Amino acid sequence: MSPELRQHLRTPVLTLFALLALLGVNVLLGIFFIGGHAWIAEGFVAATMVAIVIMFAMEAVKDAPITRLFAAIGFVWVLILFGLTMVDYVTR
Amino acid sequence: MSDAALRDPRIPAPVIDRPEDYLHVEQTLSSWFFTTDHKRIGILYLVSITGFFVIGAIAAGIVRLALVVPDGSILSNEVYNRMFTLHGVIMVWFFLVPSIPNTLGNFLLPLMIGAKDLAFPKINLLSWYVFVTASLFTLFVLLWGGVDTGWTFYTPLSTQYANGYVIAAVLGIIVVGYSSILTGLNFIVTVHKMRAPGMTWFRMPLFVWSLYATSLILVLATPVLTIALVLVFVDRAFGLGVFNPEQGGDPVLFQHLFWFYSHPVVYVMVLPGMGVMSELVTAYAYKKIFGYKFIAFSSLAIAVIGFFVWGHHMFYNGITQYSALTFSLMSFIVAVPSAIKVYNWAATIHKGQIRLDTPMLYAMGWIGLFVIGGVTGLMLASTALDGHVHDTYFVVAHFHYIMVGATVVAFLGGIHYWWPKMTGRLYSEPWGRVSALLMFIGFNMTFFPQYILGYMGMPRRYAVYPESYQVLNVLSSAGATILAAAYLFPMIYLVWSLWYGEKAGDNPWHAKGLEWTTTSPPPKHNFRKMPIVDFDPYDYSNEPPEE
Amino acid sequence: MSSTVGIELEEQYHDVEQQREAAKLGMWTFLLTELLLFSGLFVTALVLRVMHPDSVTAVALHLKFWIGATNTAILIVSSFIMSVAIELSRLGRQRPMAWCMLGTAAFGVLFLMLKGYEYYRDYVEHMTPFLSFRRYELVGDPASRLFTNLYFITTGLHAVHLIIGITLMLVMAWLASREGFLQKHQNRIEITGLYWHFIDLIWMIVFPTLYLLNR
């Protein structure tokens, strides 16, 4: 493996281990906390994984700001869908 | 050594009459069907959506004919239901959504920002093929099998009770959604990446701003419709049950997903119309537009806030009062940017050097119709009043004032305005003015009585009604015939002008904007050399336009 | 070697940089639509949980948690191999890059095989309420059918996307078997990579939504 390639592979390797570690956390939470409010922590871990994929695997962190803006727009719109739908369901 | 020295002296040197334009550069049929030129694809779209418009209009005509008599003796209930579903589905998805963006937008967007083409020409062509395939399939389904759910496909009617080919129709609409998505994606990337040097964001014509806002909606809303219809599809085919109250599902969830798309898509229909308006008003008032940035940002504001208001379609369909109040408040807020636009156009016209040519007549009519449609929209957005007029003809009249009064009128105005650029020919001005006037009269005569009918309590979607409503219904149907004439005239004289119309110069209206700096019709790559933009938009001097 | 990497200019663009950025932004925009597509299913899952919390939990405890978790790990690894392929493509090392893409596809196929086995287990354990001829395990809990059906739709839609991704991988690997591919079309690898990472991302939401959060 050339040193140039090794240099290039730093981020992917770190991303791989970070994601696997976070998955491990979530699996442990899933096994040992059935019921209750573990879903809050699990959701938080999952959101972190998603952010890591966007920022490092999909390289949004290196890209022009427009890329991060578009990624953010996507999740903001998902929040609109969830938020306004849930206003109805949680008040029923 | 020059060319002349090589040529046989007996053969005269060729005279280049006019540079090869996009219409004449290649003449074969396959050069049209496999073109990647955005201008030709715009024409392909224009021809196809005009066809669908005619079919949808015929369906509307049949509905209006049936409503001349109160007892439903002309059409059976079933045929009536299928007819208004045909009208709704075709007009919404196969005419209104692609109308301005895919014809005028496709044609003009690269011209207006000084690009050679859209960012992805092949995807643009693919979008047309997806559109034509899916829409012809859906049309076939609607005509031969029939669907009687209305264009909204409300559950559990569509999933359990409706007869007819719901699954096939839903499939067609899912696929046609991808043509919208591809177009929206193409426009967004084009606006971001394909602008000519010097074409900054605030030098873009307002039509481009409105197309950008429209594309954002198409991209963000259409997938949710896709998934909602996929769930209807699966529910009907395999008994999914998510929308089925008998199994513990919730039919209102479908409405949430459906209107998350279908309310913003109203702005997909009207925003490009607003963009056309900004162009027409400035060109025919011959004055710099008033409040450029306000109009530009109000387009984006409409696109964003438009996603927060969908529940106003559902006030009385089972959502909670808290939810209804939230949506009602947001619906009032979304009216603000629309109002900003109307004020700015009025201020632009004020003290302008107004020419009442055909496009301006359409534009003037547009403002009137849009204000009526918009203000009645505010009435519907208040929960208390909506309780009275929900699901009545008041709603029908309201959204026709927006969808026809705003979108179709702007579409016709825009087609007239850019016709010389698209075809290189001038249409007949007297016929144009007559048609614009007829349109305004016929439209109001058709739909204003429906406001009154709705306020008196006539519910929508019924083939029969009490006799006391007959006079207004006959009036409405009579108006529809005038409206039909107003649609028919332009189809005839515009087509006629293709062969017999006077040749248009590059800029027959003395309008500003990059698209008027190239030849009419433009060459294949739009400009002979790459334009460098060093002027502001709508740079109209205060001199009167030279005639 | 990086001088051998580049893109062939298409006629509508002024320069290569414009073409590269346009393609990338186009893919991101498309992925936005994919996110919204799946979010319609996620919001449905949440609504079901709010309306029928006990039924949803009952179903979630029947799902094959370990297969779901293993599949998440498989996709994470496949994404890593894709990242390696992209880095190799930037260095102009076409042959190892093509092998990496085949490796990515192989992990995708592995995911699908496990997914298929999971469906088979669901069938054996009578967790297929949409099959009218088959007894349903949680028959005393009619509302649980909804979440089970939603599980099949969501994972099925994800599988469709994965199949598209695998096909893209194979096509790219095949195109890259010819000399000079990276000199003309390096950015196709980047674009394909974005799509693959995104399928991975969607699964990272699907797995908690269906298997984990409702336990």
PDB file of N, CA, C and O in Angstrom, chain A residues 47-70:
ATOM      1  N   ALA A  47     -29.018   8.901  14.962  1.00  0.00           N
ATOM      2  CA  ALA A  47     -28.866  10.194  14.304  1.00  0.00           C
ATOM      3  C   ALA A  47     -27.384  10.528  14.121  1.00  0.00           C
ATOM      4  O   ALA A  47     -26.986  11.068  13.076  1.00  0.00           O
ATOM      5  N   THR A  48     -26.582  10.181  15.118  1.00  0.00           N
ATOM      6  CA  THR A  48     -25.144  10.421  14.989  1.00  0.00           C
ATOM      7  C   THR A  48     -24.572   9.625  13.824  1.00  0.00           C
ATOM      8  O   THR A  48     -23.759  10.125  13.039  1.00  0.00           O
ATOM      9  N   MET A  49     -25.009   8.369  13.706  1.00  0.00           N
ATOM     10  CA  MET A  49     -24.518   7.542  12.598  1.00  0.00           C
ATOM     11  C   MET A  49     -24.873   8.170  11.252  1.00  0.00           C
ATOM     12  O   MET A  49     -24.038   8.230  10.336  1.00  0.00           O
ATOM     13  N   VAL A  50     -26.120   8.643  11.152  1.00  0.00           N
ATOM     14  CA  VAL A  50     -26.548   9.260   9.899  1.00  0.00           C
ATOM     15  C   VAL A  50     -25.693  10.488   9.595  1.00  0.00           C
ATOM     16  O   VAL A  50     -25.226  10.688   8.464  1.00  0.00           O
ATOM     17  N   ALA A  51     -25.436  11.293  10.645  1.00  0.00           N
ATOM     18  CA  ALA A  51     -24.625  12.499  10.435  1.00  0.00           C
ATOM     19  C   ALA A  51     -23.217  12.137   9.986  1.00  0.00           C
ATOM     20  O   ALA A  51     -22.647  12.789   9.110  1.00  0.00           O
ATOM     21  N   ILE A  52     -22.665  11.067  10.571  1.00  0.00           N
ATOM     22  CA  ILE A  52     -21.306  10.658  10.185  1.00  0.00           C
ATOM     23  C   ILE A  52     -21.270  10.240   8.716  1.00  0.00           C
ATOM     24  O   ILE A  52     -20.366  10.612   7.969  1.00  0.00           O
ATOM     25  N   VAL A  53     -22.289   9.467   8.301  1.00  0.00           N
ATOM     26  CA  VAL A  53     -22.315   9.033   6.899  1.00  0.00           C
ATOM     27  C   VAL A  53     -22.372  10.247   5.980  1.00  0.00           C
ATOM     28  O   VAL A  53     -21.612  10.346   5.009  1.00  0.00           O
ATOM     29  N   ILE A  54     -23.243  11.192   6.292  1.00  0.00           N
ATOM     30  CA  ILE A  54     -23.374  12.354   5.401  1.00  0.00           C
ATOM     31  C   ILE A  54     -22.083  13.161   5.378  1.00  0.00           C
ATOM     32  O   ILE A  54     -21.574  13.529   4.320  1.00  0.00           O
ATOM     33  N   MET A  55     -21.551  13.417   6.550  1.00  0.00           N
ATOM     34  CA  MET A  55     -20.407  14.324   6.622  1.00  0.00           C
ATOM     35  C   MET A  55     -19.124  13.682   6.091  1.00  0.00           C
ATOM     36  O   MET A  55     -18.371  14.313   5.361  1.00  0.00           O
ATOM     37  N   PHE A  56     -18.871  12.416   6.474  1.00  0.00           N
ATOM     38  CA  PHE A  56     -17.557  11.838   6.149  1.00  0.00           C
ATOM     39  C   PHE A  56     -17.609  10.831   5.012  1.00  0.00           C
ATOM     40  O   PHE A  56     -16.804  10.906   4.093  1.00  0.00           O
ATOM     41  N   ALA A  57     -18.580   9.893   5.034  1.00  0.00           N
ATOM     42  CA  ALA A  57     -18.632   8.936   3.929  1.00  0.00           C
ATOM     43  C   ALA A  57     -19.038   9.647   2.642  1.00  0.00           C
ATOM     44  O   ALA A  57     -18.455   9.436   1.586  1.00  0.00           O
ATOM     45  N   MET A  58     -20.064  10.518   2.741  1.00  0.00           N
ATOM     46  CA  MET A  58     -20.507  11.230   1.547  1.00  0.00           C
ATOM     47  C   MET A  58     -19.754  12.542   1.365  1.00  0.00           C
ATOM     48  O   MET A  58     -20.026  13.294   0.431  1.00  0.00           O
ATOM     49  N   GLU A  59     -18.844  12.821   2.261  1.00  0.00           N
ATOM     50  CA  GLU A  59     -17.884  13.918   2.113  1.00  0.00           C
ATOM     51  C   GLU A  59     -18.520  15.298   2.065  1.00  0.00           C
ATOM     52  O   GLU A  59     -17.974  16.220   1.462  1.00  0.00           O
ATOM     53  N   ALA A  60     -19.679  15.441   2.697  1.00  0.00           N
ATOM     54  CA  ALA A  60     -20.299  16.770   2.707  1.00  0.00           C
ATOM     55  C   ALA A  60     -19.404  17.777   3.413  1.00  0.00           C
ATOM     56  O   ALA A  60     -19.434  18.965   3.113  1.00  0.00           O
ATOM     57  N   VAL A  61     -18.585  17.288   4.339  1.00  0.00           N
ATOM     58  CA  VAL A  61     -17.758  18.204   5.108  1.00  0.00           C
ATOM     59  C   VAL A  61     -16.695  18.857   4.236  1.00  0.00           C
ATOM     60  O   VAL A  61     -16.275  19.979   4.473  1.00  0.00           O
ATOM     61  N   LYS A  62     -16.292  18.135   3.155  1.00  0.00           N
ATOM     62  CA  LYS A  62     -15.280  18.682   2.257  1.00  0.00           C
ATOM     63  C   LYS A  62     -15.894  19.489   1.126  1.00  0.00           C
ATOM     64  O   LYS A  62     -15.217  20.263   0.465  1.00  0.00           O
ATOM     65  N   ASP A  63     -17.193  19.269   0.876  1.00  0.00           N
ATOM     66  CA  ASP A  63     -17.829  19.857  -0.297  1.00  0.00           C
ATOM     67  C   ASP A  63     -18.138  21.337  -0.110  1.00  0.00           C
ATOM     68  O   ASP A  63     -17.939  21.894   0.956  1.00  0.00           O
ATOM     69  N   ALA A  64     -18.690  21.911  -1.173  1.00  0.00           N
ATOM     70  CA  ALA A  64     -19.130  23.297  -1.102  1.00  0.00           C
ATOM     71  C   ALA A  64     -20.284  23.406  -0.101  1.00  0.00           C
ATOM     72  O   ALA A  64     -20.991  22.423   0.137  1.00  0.00           O
ATOM     73  N   PRO A  65     -20.498  24.584   0.480  1.00  0.00           N
ATOM     74  CA  PRO A  65     -21.576  24.750   1.458  1.00  0.00           C
ATOM     75  C   PRO A  65     -22.943  24.345   0.915  1.00  0.00           C
ATOM     76  O   PRO A  65     -23.796  23.875   1.669  1.00  0.00           O
ATOM     77  N   ILE A  66     -23.131  24.476  -0.400  1.00  0.00           N
ATOM     78  CA  ILE A  66     -24.441  24.157  -0.984  1.00  0.00           C
ATOM     79  C   ILE A  66     -24.818  22.704  -0.716  1.00  0.00           C
ATOM     80  O   ILE A  66     -25.978  22.378  -0.481  1.00  0.00           O
ATOM     81  N   THR A  67     -23.812  21.820  -0.704  1.00  0.00           N
ATOM     82  CA  THR A  67     -24.095  20.407  -0.449  1.00  0.00           C
ATOM     83  C   THR A  67     -24.646  20.219   0.954  1.00  0.00           C
ATOM     84  O   THR A  67     -25.646  19.532   1.161  1.00  0.00           O
ATOM     85  N   ARG A  68     -23.979  20.857   1.930  1.00  0.00           N
ATOM     86  CA  ARG A  68     -24.464  20.736   3.311  1.00  0.00           C
ATOM     87  C   ARG A  68     -25.837  21.370   3.447  1.00  0.00           C
ATOM     88  O   ARG A  68     -26.707  20.869   4.160  1.00  0.00           O
ATOM     89  N   LEU A  69     -26.042  22.479   2.713  1.00  0.00           N
ATOM     90  CA  LEU A  69     -27.356  23.120   2.765  1.00  0.00           C
ATOM     91  C   LEU A  69     -28.439  22.158   2.263  1.00  0.00           C
ATOM     92  O   LEU A  69     -29.485  21.986   2.881  1.00  0.00           O
ATOM     93  N   PHE A  70     -28.153  21.490   1.127  1.00  0.00           N
ATOM     94  CA  PHE A  70     -29.159  20.584   0.567  1.00  0.00           C
ATOM     95  C   PHE A  70     -29.416  19.411   1.512  1.00  0.00           C
ATOM     96  O   PHE A  70     -30.560  18.998   1.696  1.00  0.00           O
TER      97      PHE A  70
END
